[in-house]
Coordinates of C-alpha atoms in Angstrom, one line a residue:
Chain A
X23 CA 12.1 -14.9 49.7
X24 CA 13.8 -15.1 46.3
X25 CA 12.8 -15.5 42.7
X26 CA 15.1 -18.1 41.1
X27 CA 15.1 -18.9 37.4
X28 CA 15.2 -22.6 36.5
X29 CA 14.8 -25.0 33.6
X30 CA 11.2 -26.0 32.8
X31 CA 10.8 -29.8 32.9
X32 CA 11.2 -31.2 29.4
X33 CA 7.9 -32.3 28.1
X34 CA 5.8 -30.9 30.9
X35 CA 3.0 -29.9 28.5
X36 CA 2.6 -33.6 27.7
X37 CA 2.5 -34.4 31.4
X38 CA -0.1 -31.7 31.8
X39 CA -2.2 -33.3 29.1
X40 CA -2.0 -36.7 30.8
X41 CA -3.2 -35.2 34.1
X42 CA -5.9 -33.1 32.5
X43 CA -4.4 -29.7 33.3
X44 CA -5.8 -28.0 30.2
X45 CA -5.6 -24.3 31.2
X46 CA -1.8 -23.9 31.6
X47 CA -1.9 -21.6 28.6
X48 CA -4.9 -19.3 28.3
X49 CA -5.8 -17.0 25.5
X50 CA -2.4 -17.5 24.0
X51 CA -0.6 -16.4 27.2
X52 CA 1.3 -18.6 29.5
X53 CA -0.5 -19.0 32.8
X54 CA 1.5 -21.8 34.5
X55 CA 5.2 -20.6 34.4
X56 CA 7.9 -22.9 35.6
X57 CA 10.8 -20.9 34.2
X58 CA 11.3 -19.6 37.7
X59 CA 10.2 -20.4 41.3
X60 CA 9.9 -18.5 44.5
X61 CA 11.9 -19.7 47.5
X62 CA 10.9 -19.1 51.1
X63 CA 12.4 -19.9 54.5
X64 CA 10.4 -22.0 56.9
X65 CA 10.3 -19.0 59.2
X66 CA 8.8 -16.8 56.5
X67 CA 6.2 -19.4 55.8
X68 CA 5.2 -20.2 59.3
X69 CA 5.5 -16.9 61.0
X70 CA 4.7 -14.4 58.3
X71 CA 2.1 -16.4 56.2
X72 CA 0.7 -19.5 57.9
X73 CA 0.0 -18.0 61.4
X74 CA -1.4 -14.7 60.1
X75 CA -3.7 -16.6 57.7
X76 CA -5.2 -18.6 60.5
X77 CA -5.6 -15.4 62.6
X78 CA -7.1 -13.3 59.8
X79 CA -9.6 -16.1 59.2
X80 CA -10.7 -16.0 62.8
X81 CA -11.0 -12.2 62.6
X82 CA -13.3 -12.6 59.5
X83 CA -15.5 -15.1 61.4
X84 CA -15.8 -12.5 64.2
X85 CA -17.1 -10.0 61.6
X86 CA -19.6 -12.5 60.2
X87 CA -20.9 -13.0 63.7
X88 CA -21.4 -9.2 64.1
X89 CA -22.9 -8.7 60.6
X90 CA -25.6 -11.4 60.9
X91 CA -26.9 -9.8 64.1
X92 CA -27.2 -6.4 62.7
X93 CA -29.8 -5.4 60.0
X94 CA -27.9 -2.2 59.2
X95 CA -24.8 -4.2 58.4
X96 CA -26.7 -6.8 56.4
X97 CA -27.9 -3.9 54.3
X98 CA -24.4 -2.5 54.1
X99 CA -23.2 -5.8 52.7
X100 CA -25.9 -5.5 50.0
X101 CA -27.5 -8.8 50.9
X102 CA -31.1 -8.8 49.5
X103 CA -33.4 -8.5 52.5
X104 CA -35.6 -11.4 51.6
X105 CA -32.6 -13.7 52.0
X106 CA -31.3 -12.5 55.3
X107 CA -32.9 -15.3 57.3
X108 CA -31.2 -17.9 55.1
X109 CA -27.8 -16.3 55.5
X110 CA -28.3 -16.0 59.3
X111 CA -29.5 -19.6 59.6
X112 CA -26.5 -20.9 57.7
X113 CA -24.2 -19.1 60.2
X114 CA -26.1 -20.1 63.3
X115 CA -26.1 -23.7 62.2
X116 CA -22.4 -23.4 61.3
X117 CA -22.9 -24.9 57.9
X118 CA -19.5 -26.3 57.0
X119 CA -17.2 -24.4 54.7
X120 CA -14.7 -26.0 52.4
X121 CA -12.0 -23.5 51.5
X122 CA -10.9 -19.9 51.0
X123 CA -8.0 -18.0 49.6
X124 CA -6.7 -14.8 51.2
X125 CA -4.8 -12.5 48.9
X126 CA -1.8 -11.2 50.7
X127 CA 0.9 -8.6 49.9
X128 CA 4.2 -10.0 51.1
X129 CA 7.7 -9.6 49.9
X130 CA 9.8 -11.5 52.4
X131 CA 9.9 -8.9 55.2
X132 CA 7.4 -7.3 57.5
X133 CA 3.8 -8.3 58.1
X134 CA 1.8 -9.7 55.2
X135 CA -1.1 -7.4 54.4
X136 CA -4.6 -8.7 53.5
X137 CA -5.8 -7.4 50.2
X138 CA -9.0 -9.4 50.0
X139 CA -10.6 -12.6 50.9
X140 CA -11.8 -14.9 48.2
X141 CA -14.0 -17.0 50.4
X142 CA -16.8 -18.0 48.1
X143 CA -15.4 -19.0 44.7
X144 CA -11.6 -19.2 44.8
X145 CA -9.8 -20.7 41.8
X146 CA -6.2 -21.6 41.1
X147 CA -6.8 -24.6 43.4
X148 CA -5.7 -27.4 41.1
X149 CA -2.4 -25.8 40.1
X150 CA -1.8 -25.1 43.8
X151 CA -2.9 -28.3 45.5
X152 CA -1.7 -30.7 42.8
X153 CA 0.3 -29.3 39.9
X154 CA 2.9 -27.4 41.9
X155 CA 3.2 -30.4 44.3
X156 CA 4.0 -32.6 41.3
X157 CA 6.5 -30.0 40.0
X158 CA 8.4 -30.2 43.2
X159 CA 8.3 -34.0 43.3
X160 CA 9.6 -34.1 39.7
X161 CA 12.5 -31.7 40.4
X162 CA 13.5 -33.4 43.6
X163 CA 13.4 -36.8 41.8
X164 CA 15.6 -35.4 39.0
X165 CA 18.0 -33.9 41.5
X166 CA 17.3 -30.4 40.2
X167 CA 16.3 -29.4 43.8
X168 CA 17.7 -30.7 47.1
X169 CA 15.8 -33.6 48.7
X170 CA 14.9 -31.5 51.7
X171 CA 13.1 -28.9 49.6
X172 CA 9.6 -28.6 50.8
X173 CA 6.5 -26.6 49.9
X174 CA 3.7 -25.0 51.9
X175 CA 1.0 -27.0 50.3
X176 CA -1.1 -29.5 52.2
X177 CA -4.2 -28.6 50.2
X178 CA -5.0 -31.9 48.6
X179 CA -4.6 -33.8 51.9
X180 CA -6.8 -31.3 53.8
X181 CA -9.4 -31.1 51.0
X182 CA -9.9 -34.8 51.0
X183 CA -10.2 -34.9 54.8
X184 CA -12.6 -32.0 54.7
X185 CA -14.9 -33.7 52.2
X186 CA -15.0 -36.6 54.6
X187 CA -16.0 -34.2 57.4
X188 CA -18.7 -32.6 55.2
X189 CA -20.1 -36.0 54.2
X190 CA -20.3 -37.0 57.8
X191 CA -21.9 -33.7 58.8
X192 CA -24.7 -34.0 56.3
X193 CA -24.7 -37.8 56.3
X194 CA -24.2 -38.0 52.6
X195 CA -22.3 -40.2 50.2
X196 CA -23.0 -38.1 47.1
X197 CA -22.7 -34.5 46.1
X198 CA -23.3 -32.5 42.9
X199 CA -20.6 -30.1 41.6
X200 CA -21.4 -27.1 39.5
X201 CA -19.7 -24.3 37.6
X202 CA -20.6 -22.1 34.6
X203 CA -20.3 -23.2 31.0
X204 CA -17.5 -22.2 28.6
X205 CA -14.6 -22.0 31.1
X206 CA -11.9 -24.6 31.2
X207 CA -10.4 -23.0 34.3
X208 CA -13.5 -23.3 36.4
X209 CA -14.3 -26.7 35.1
X210 CA -10.8 -27.8 35.9
X211 CA -11.1 -26.5 39.4
X212 CA -14.4 -28.3 40.0
X213 CA -13.0 -31.5 38.5
X214 CA -10.2 -31.3 41.0
X215 CA -12.7 -30.9 43.9
X216 CA -14.6 -33.9 42.5
X217 CA -11.4 -35.9 42.5
X218 CA -10.8 -34.9 46.1
X219 CA -14.4 -35.8 47.1
X220 CA -14.1 -39.2 45.4
X221 CA -10.9 -39.9 47.3
X222 CA -12.9 -39.2 50.5
X223 CA -15.5 -41.8 49.3
X224 CA -18.1 -39.2 48.2
X225 CA -19.6 -39.8 44.8
X226 CA -19.7 -36.8 42.6
X227 CA -22.0 -35.8 39.8
X228 CA -21.5 -32.7 37.7
X229 CA -24.0 -30.1 36.4
X230 CA -23.5 -26.7 34.8
X231 CA -25.0 -23.8 36.8
X232 CA -27.0 -22.8 33.8
X233 CA -28.5 -26.3 33.5
X234 CA -29.8 -26.6 37.0
X235 CA -33.5 -27.1 37.0
X236 CA -36.4 -26.7 39.4
X237 CA -38.8 -29.6 39.8
X238 CA -42.6 -29.5 40.2
X239 CA -42.2 -30.2 43.9
X240 CA -39.5 -27.5 44.5
X241 CA -36.2 -29.4 44.3
X242 CA -33.3 -28.4 42.2
X243 CA -32.4 -31.0 39.5
X244 CA -29.6 -32.0 37.3
X245 CA -29.9 -32.7 33.6
X246 CA -31.0 -36.3 34.3
X247 CA -33.8 -35.1 36.6
X248 CA -32.0 -36.3 39.7
X249 CA -32.5 -34.1 42.7
X250 CA -29.6 -31.9 43.8
X251 CA -29.5 -32.2 47.6
X252 CA -25.9 -31.3 48.3
X253 CA -24.0 -29.1 46.0
X254 CA -20.6 -27.5 45.6
X255 CA -21.0 -24.5 43.4
X256 CA -18.2 -22.4 41.9
X257 CA -20.6 -19.5 41.4
X258 CA -20.9 -16.5 43.7
X259 CA -23.7 -16.1 46.2
X260 CA -24.0 -12.5 45.3
X261 CA -25.1 -13.5 41.8
X262 CA -27.3 -16.5 42.9
X263 CA -29.2 -14.4 45.4
X264 CA -30.3 -12.0 42.7
X265 CA -31.3 -14.6 40.1
X266 CA -34.6 -16.2 39.3
X267 CA -34.1 -19.4 41.3
X268 CA -33.1 -17.5 44.5
X269 CA -36.6 -17.7 45.8
X270 CA -36.6 -21.5 45.4
X271 CA -33.6 -21.9 47.7
X272 CA -35.8 -22.1 50.8
X273 CA -38.0 -24.9 49.5
X274 CA -35.3 -26.8 47.7
X275 CA -33.6 -27.8 51.0
X276 CA -30.2 -28.2 49.4
X277 CA -27.0 -28.0 51.4
X278 CA -24.5 -25.7 49.6
X279 CA -20.7 -25.6 49.7
X280 CA -19.6 -22.9 50.1
X281 CA -22.4 -22.1 52.6
X282 CA -24.5 -19.0 52.4
X283 CA -22.6 -17.2 55.3
X284 CA -19.6 -17.1 53.0
X285 CA -21.4 -14.3 51.1
X286 CA -20.4 -12.1 54.0
X287 CA -16.7 -13.1 54.0
X288 CA -16.3 -12.8 50.3
X289 CA -17.8 -9.3 50.3
X290 CA -15.4 -6.4 50.2
X291 CA -17.5 -4.7 52.9
X292 CA -15.6 -7.1 55.1
X293 CA -12.5 -5.0 54.8
X294 CA -13.7 -1.8 56.5
X295 CA -15.3 -3.8 59.2
X296 CA -12.1 -5.7 59.9
X297 CA -10.3 -2.4 60.2
X298 CA -13.1 -1.2 62.5
X299 CA -13.0 -4.2 64.8
X300 CA -9.2 -4.7 64.7
X301 CA -7.7 -1.3 64.1
X302 CA -4.0 -1.1 63.4
X303 CA -3.8 -4.9 63.2
X304 CA -0.4 -5.5 61.5
X305 CA -1.9 -7.7 58.8
X306 CA -4.7 -5.3 57.8
X307 CA -4.6 -2.2 55.6
X308 CA -6.7 0.8 56.6
X309 CA -10.1 0.5 55.0
X310 CA -13.4 2.4 55.0
X311 CA -16.7 2.5 53.1
X312 CA -16.3 5.0 50.3
X313 CA -19.4 7.0 51.4
X314 CA -18.2 7.1 55.0
X315 CA -14.5 7.8 54.8
X316 CA -12.6 10.2 57.1
X317 CA -12.6 13.8 55.8
X318 CA -8.9 14.0 55.6
X319 CA -7.2 11.2 53.8
X320 CA -3.5 11.3 53.0
X321 CA -1.7 9.2 50.6
X322 CA -3.0 6.8 48.0
X323 CA -6.1 4.7 48.3
X324 CA -7.6 2.1 46.1
X325 CA -11.4 2.2 45.6
X326 CA -13.1 -1.2 44.9
X327 CA -16.7 -2.3 44.5
X328 CA -18.3 -4.5 47.1
X329 CA -18.6 -7.2 44.5
X330 CA -16.1 -7.6 41.8
X331 CA -13.9 -10.2 40.1
X332 CA -10.6 -10.2 38.5
X333 CA -9.6 -6.7 39.7
X334 CA -12.5 -5.0 37.8
X335 CA -13.7 -1.5 38.5
X336 CA -10.8 -0.4 40.5
X337 CA -9.8 3.3 40.9
X338 CA -6.9 5.1 42.5
X339 CA -7.6 8.0 44.9
X340 CA -4.8 10.5 45.4
X341 CA -5.1 14.0 46.7
X342 CA -8.8 14.1 46.0
X343 CA -8.4 12.9 42.4
X344 CA -9.8 9.6 41.2
X345 CA -8.1 7.7 38.4
X346 CA -9.7 4.6 36.9
X347 CA -7.3 1.7 36.8
X348 CA -9.7 -0.9 35.4
X349 CA -13.1 -1.0 33.8
X350 CA -15.9 -3.4 34.6
X351 CA -19.5 -4.0 35.2
X352 CA -19.6 -3.7 39.0
X353 CA -20.2 -1.0 41.5
X354 CA -23.9 -0.5 41.8
X355 CA -23.9 -2.0 45.3
X356 CA -21.3 0.5 46.6
X357 CA -17.6 0.8 47.1
X358 CA -14.9 0.6 49.8
X359 CA -11.5 2.2 49.9
X360 CA -8.4 0.5 51.1
X361 CA -5.0 2.1 51.7
X362 CA -2.7 1.5 48.7
X363 CA 0.1 -0.9 49.4
X364 CA 2.7 -1.6 46.7
X365 CA 3.1 -5.2 45.6
X366 CA 6.7 -6.4 45.9
X367 CA 8.7 -6.4 42.7
X368 CA 10.9 -9.3 41.7
X369 CA 12.8 -8.6 38.5
X370 CA 10.0 -7.0 36.3
X371 CA 7.2 -8.7 38.1
X372 CA 4.7 -7.7 40.8
X373 CA 4.0 -10.6 43.1
X374 CA 0.9 -11.6 45.0
X375 CA 0.6 -14.4 47.5
X376 CA -2.6 -16.4 47.7
X377 CA -2.9 -18.1 51.1
X378 CA -5.2 -21.0 51.3
X379 CA -7.4 -22.2 54.1
X380 CA -9.3 -25.5 54.2
X381 CA -12.1 -24.8 56.6
X382 CA -10.1 -22.8 59.2
X383 CA -6.8 -24.5 58.7
X384 CA -4.0 -22.7 56.7
X385 CA -3.2 -25.1 53.9
X386 CA -0.6 -23.6 51.6
X387 CA 0.2 -20.8 49.3
X388 CA 0.2 -19.9 45.6
X389 CA 2.3 -17.3 44.0
X390 CA 1.1 -15.2 41.1
X391 CA 3.0 -12.6 39.2
X392 CA 1.9 -9.8 36.8
X393 CA 3.7 -7.2 34.9
X394 CA 1.1 -4.7 36.0
X395 CA 0.9 -3.6 39.6
X396 CA -2.9 -4.1 39.8
X397 CA -3.1 -7.9 39.6
X398 CA -5.6 -8.9 37.0
X399 CA -6.7 -12.2 35.8
X400 CA -3.8 -12.2 33.3
X401 CA -1.3 -13.0 36.0
X402 CA 1.0 -16.0 35.8
X403 CA 1.3 -18.8 38.3
X404 CA 4.7 -19.8 39.6
X405 CA 5.6 -22.7 41.9
X406 CA 7.4 -22.2 45.2
X407 CA 9.7 -24.1 47.6
X408 CA 10.7 -23.9 51.2
X409 CA 14.4 -24.4 51.8
Chain B
X21 CA 13.4 -32.6 61.8
X22 CA 10.5 -30.3 61.3
X23 CA 7.2 -31.5 60.0
X24 CA 6.7 -31.6 56.3
X25 CA 4.5 -28.7 55.1
X26 CA 3.2 -30.4 52.0
X27 CA 0.8 -33.2 51.2
X28 CA 2.5 -36.4 52.1
X29 CA 1.3 -38.6 49.3
X30 CA -0.8 -38.3 46.2
X31 CA -2.0 -41.2 44.3
X32 CA -0.9 -40.2 40.8
X33 CA -2.7 -43.0 39.2
X34 CA -6.0 -41.5 40.4
X35 CA -5.0 -38.0 39.2
X36 CA -4.1 -39.2 35.7
X37 CA -7.1 -38.2 33.6
X38 CA -6.1 -40.1 30.5
X39 CA -6.8 -43.4 32.2
X40 CA -9.0 -42.3 35.0
X41 CA -12.1 -44.3 35.9
X42 CA -15.2 -42.5 34.6
X43 CA -18.2 -44.0 36.2
X44 CA -21.6 -43.0 34.7
X45 CA -23.6 -43.5 37.8
X46 CA -23.5 -45.6 40.9
X47 CA -26.1 -48.2 41.7
X48 CA -28.6 -47.6 44.4
X49 CA -28.0 -51.1 45.5
X50 CA -24.4 -50.2 46.4
X51 CA -23.0 -50.9 49.8
X52 CA -20.4 -48.7 51.2
X53 CA -17.4 -49.3 53.3
X54 CA -16.4 -46.9 56.1
X55 CA -14.2 -46.8 59.2
X56 CA -16.9 -45.6 61.5
X57 CA -20.6 -45.9 62.5
X58 CA -22.3 -48.7 64.4
X59 CA -24.7 -49.7 61.7
X60 CA -22.1 -51.5 59.6
X61 CA -23.1 -54.8 58.4
X62 CA -21.3 -57.9 57.5
X63 CA -20.8 -58.2 53.8
X64 CA -19.2 -61.0 51.8
X65 CA -17.6 -61.1 48.4
X66 CA -18.4 -63.9 46.0
X67 CA -16.7 -64.6 42.8
X68 CA -19.4 -66.9 41.5
X69 CA -23.0 -67.8 42.0
X70 CA -21.9 -71.2 43.2
X71 CA -19.9 -69.8 46.1
X72 CA -22.9 -67.9 47.3
X73 CA -25.2 -71.0 46.9
X74 CA -22.7 -73.0 49.0
X75 CA -23.0 -70.4 51.8
X76 CA -26.8 -70.2 51.6
X77 CA -28.0 -73.6 50.4
X78 CA -31.5 -72.7 51.6
X79 CA -31.6 -69.4 49.8
X80 CA -30.3 -70.2 46.4
X81 CA -33.0 -68.0 44.8
X82 CA -31.7 -65.1 46.8
X83 CA -28.2 -65.7 45.6
X84 CA -29.4 -65.8 42.1
X85 CA -31.3 -62.5 42.5
X86 CA -28.2 -60.9 44.2
X87 CA -26.0 -62.1 41.3
X88 CA -28.5 -60.8 38.7
X89 CA -28.7 -57.4 40.5
X90 CA -24.9 -57.1 40.4
X91 CA -24.7 -58.1 36.7
X92 CA -27.3 -55.5 35.9
X93 CA -25.5 -52.9 38.0
X94 CA -22.3 -53.7 36.2
X95 CA -23.9 -53.2 32.8
X96 CA -25.1 -49.8 34.0
X97 CA -22.3 -48.5 36.1
X98 CA -19.1 -50.2 35.1
X99 CA -16.1 -48.0 34.3
X100 CA -16.0 -47.3 30.6
X101 CA -13.1 -46.6 28.4
X102 CA -12.8 -45.3 24.9
X103 CA -10.2 -47.9 23.9
X104 CA -9.2 -51.4 24.8
X105 CA -5.7 -50.2 25.6
X106 CA -6.9 -47.8 28.2
X107 CA -9.2 -50.4 29.8
X108 CA -6.4 -53.0 29.8
X109 CA -3.9 -50.5 31.2
X110 CA -6.2 -50.2 34.2
X111 CA -7.6 -53.8 34.5
X112 CA -5.0 -56.0 32.8
X113 CA -4.8 -58.0 29.6
X114 CA -8.0 -59.8 28.4
X115 CA -9.9 -58.3 31.3
X116 CA -12.1 -56.1 29.2
X117 CA -15.0 -56.5 26.8
X118 CA -16.3 -54.4 24.0
X119 CA -19.8 -53.1 24.3
X120 CA -21.8 -51.7 21.4
X121 CA -24.4 -49.1 21.9
X122 CA -26.4 -46.7 19.8
X123 CA -23.9 -44.0 20.7
X124 CA -20.9 -46.0 19.6
X125 CA -18.7 -48.6 21.3
X126 CA -16.6 -48.6 24.4
X127 CA -14.8 -51.1 26.7
X128 CA -15.6 -52.1 30.2
X129 CA -13.9 -54.6 32.6
X130 CA -15.5 -57.9 33.5
X131 CA -17.2 -58.1 36.8
X132 CA -14.8 -60.0 39.0
X133 CA -17.1 -60.6 41.9
X134 CA -20.2 -59.4 43.8
X135 CA -20.6 -58.2 47.3
X136 CA -23.6 -59.2 49.2
X137 CA -24.9 -58.1 52.5
X138 CA -28.0 -59.0 54.6
X139 CA -28.9 -61.6 52.0
X140 CA -31.5 -63.2 54.4
X141 CA -33.0 -59.9 55.5
X142 CA -36.8 -59.9 54.9
X143 CA -36.7 -56.3 53.8
X144 CA -33.8 -55.7 51.6
X145 CA -30.5 -57.1 50.8
X146 CA -27.6 -55.4 49.1
X147 CA -25.6 -56.5 46.2
X148 CA -23.1 -54.7 44.0
X149 CA -20.6 -55.6 41.4
X150 CA -16.8 -55.6 42.2
X151 CA -13.8 -55.4 39.9
X152 CA -10.2 -56.2 40.3
X153 CA -7.1 -55.5 38.2
X154 CA -4.4 -57.7 36.9
X155 CA -2.5 -54.7 35.5
X156 CA 0.9 -53.9 37.0
X157 CA 0.2 -50.3 36.3
X158 CA -3.0 -50.1 38.4
X159 CA -3.5 -49.2 42.0
X160 CA -6.4 -51.6 41.8
X161 CA -4.1 -54.6 41.2
X162 CA -5.3 -57.5 43.4
X163 CA -7.8 -55.4 45.2
X164 CA -11.5 -55.3 45.3
X165 CA -12.8 -52.1 43.8
X166 CA -16.3 -50.7 43.2
X167 CA -17.6 -49.2 40.0
X168 CA -17.0 -45.7 41.3
X169 CA -13.4 -46.5 42.2
X170 CA -13.7 -47.3 45.9
X171 CA -10.9 -49.6 46.8
X172 CA -11.4 -52.0 49.7
X173 CA -8.6 -52.8 52.0
X174 CA -6.8 -56.1 51.8
X175 CA -6.2 -58.1 48.6
X176 CA -8.7 -60.2 46.7
X177 CA -8.2 -63.1 49.0
X178 CA -10.1 -61.1 51.7
X179 CA -13.8 -61.9 51.3
X180 CA -15.4 -60.6 54.5
X181 CA -16.0 -56.9 55.2
X182 CA -18.0 -54.7 57.5
X183 CA -19.9 -52.1 55.4
X184 CA -22.3 -49.3 55.9
X185 CA -25.5 -49.6 53.9
X186 CA -26.2 -46.7 51.5
X187 CA -29.5 -45.8 53.2
X188 CA -28.6 -42.8 55.1
X189 CA -30.5 -40.0 53.5
X190 CA -33.1 -41.0 51.1
X191 CA -33.2 -38.6 48.1
X192 CA -36.4 -36.8 47.4
X193 CA -38.3 -38.0 44.5
X194 CA -38.5 -35.8 41.5
X195 CA -41.0 -36.5 38.8
X196 CA -40.6 -33.5 36.5
X197 CA -38.4 -30.5 36.0
X198 CA -40.5 -27.5 35.3
X199 CA -37.8 -25.0 34.3
X200 CA -34.1 -24.6 33.9
X201 CA -31.8 -21.6 33.6
X202 CA -32.8 -19.9 36.8
X203 CA -29.2 -19.6 37.9
X204 CA -26.4 -18.2 35.8
X205 CA -28.0 -15.2 34.3
X206 CA -25.5 -12.8 36.0
X207 CA -22.7 -14.4 34.0
X208 CA -24.2 -13.4 30.7
X209 CA -24.9 -9.9 32.0
X210 CA -21.5 -9.3 33.5
X211 CA -19.7 -10.9 30.6
X212 CA -21.2 -8.5 28.1
X213 CA -19.0 -5.6 29.0
X214 CA -16.3 -7.2 26.9
X215 CA -13.1 -6.1 28.6
X216 CA -9.6 -7.4 28.0
X217 CA -10.2 -9.9 30.8
X218 CA -9.4 -13.2 29.3
X219 CA -11.5 -15.4 31.6
X220 CA -15.2 -16.1 31.4
X221 CA -14.9 -17.8 34.8
X222 CA -16.3 -16.5 38.0
X223 CA -13.8 -17.9 40.3
X224 CA -11.7 -15.3 42.0

């Protein structure tokens, strides 16, 4: 695994505009960064990332199966009790999932370590599935990279196939797609999924989360009063289940992607349970609930809320002292601790691997860098190749 | 040689947003092609009312109704473009017409044919408008394509298809929306802490 500097494609911003990639620069900071790329060997990809990703996912499903059968664990995961039946049902029925992203610490040697599982609302999908794919095509076409250069990235192909599976499962030809207002990045992610759905023959209609309505006969509606019967939502279940329309979920009979059982996988309470069921697994970091940790803890630990986004509300525990690393609005539902594991450093950058799954199939990676060792949402996205 | 680890092919034309088809809605009268299922029906593409009438000399009124349905659907659901250039880039020279509405004008391609299925069914027949492209830049060139961008296999000389009727799961009827805004409140609450975080998004 190397970081190699390279020439950005002349006029790539124009190309981005043509393809509707509008969030390559955000808040005045570069987000898409093609002034360098990461290079992996096929062995690193297959043995160290792809296979562990598939295995970690199966381990997560094992935890889901335990949690839904245990009231105490459902409470531990801070799932509101009045929604337990729905969560359980979605798992028992095996409501189909679309995708997930595991955040892994990996620097080219040794086992990759799972930091967390973005199983409900992962982003950076468009730039992974399409934009870095196009980057590689362009560089190979211009002989800037060898023709045999490859990329671990079958996301688009798998997403399209998965939409076909989901449409067949629910016997549908149309879905709604939803995200929140005022975010180009989320809208771009959802548009990409709409494109994939359309390629699978599924018609897509868009509605903002905030615009979803409730009809007199209990169905969710879009702005044109059409019923929402099948919906992809880029909006976390932990929020939805605490909002006004949560109690309408039962009557509305909508099928959701991601399904409700993903609220267990995307919850950081997953991490201590993984460690409990699979202790010393090479791809796991030791983890405990913060209020149930061993009395003697050596070394550095990271404390995270059960629910949080973008690295918010994280603290460092060391020798009994707690140092806040990031602020945020989360934490009322409880915390977990996870053994601190340094991110690998390439030049002045700390690097994090996002490892994608479509349903249960490993489907590619994304590489993000930050100048801070706690990766925030300010990180940059770099393409990668396999040689 | 080992297997390629990346997506084998991406249709760049479809990914290009500047020229992408932007359907407003898809007609309920649509028929849908698929590779599976036993309930597929024979469907035939006609490029004129006369062609249909020749096939069904005893049901000319039905041909006329199917044609009218398709024309109405086309007016409602046809791909729309902001400029003639964009429309012709996708559908070819002189293949687009200007449409004036209260909200301004746009360009849409001419209906090139209509697909009919179960025309003689006592209950319900299906009819939908089809388009084709004469543009060398388009993936729709010489293919039959629906308003929402579904491209049928074979070129425009192929007129007979097996299609699945769009009748799988009837949508519930909604008469009135009582309230909106019951989802999304956490975003406002969590956004208010105003950190250095640059994103208002809730993806992870």
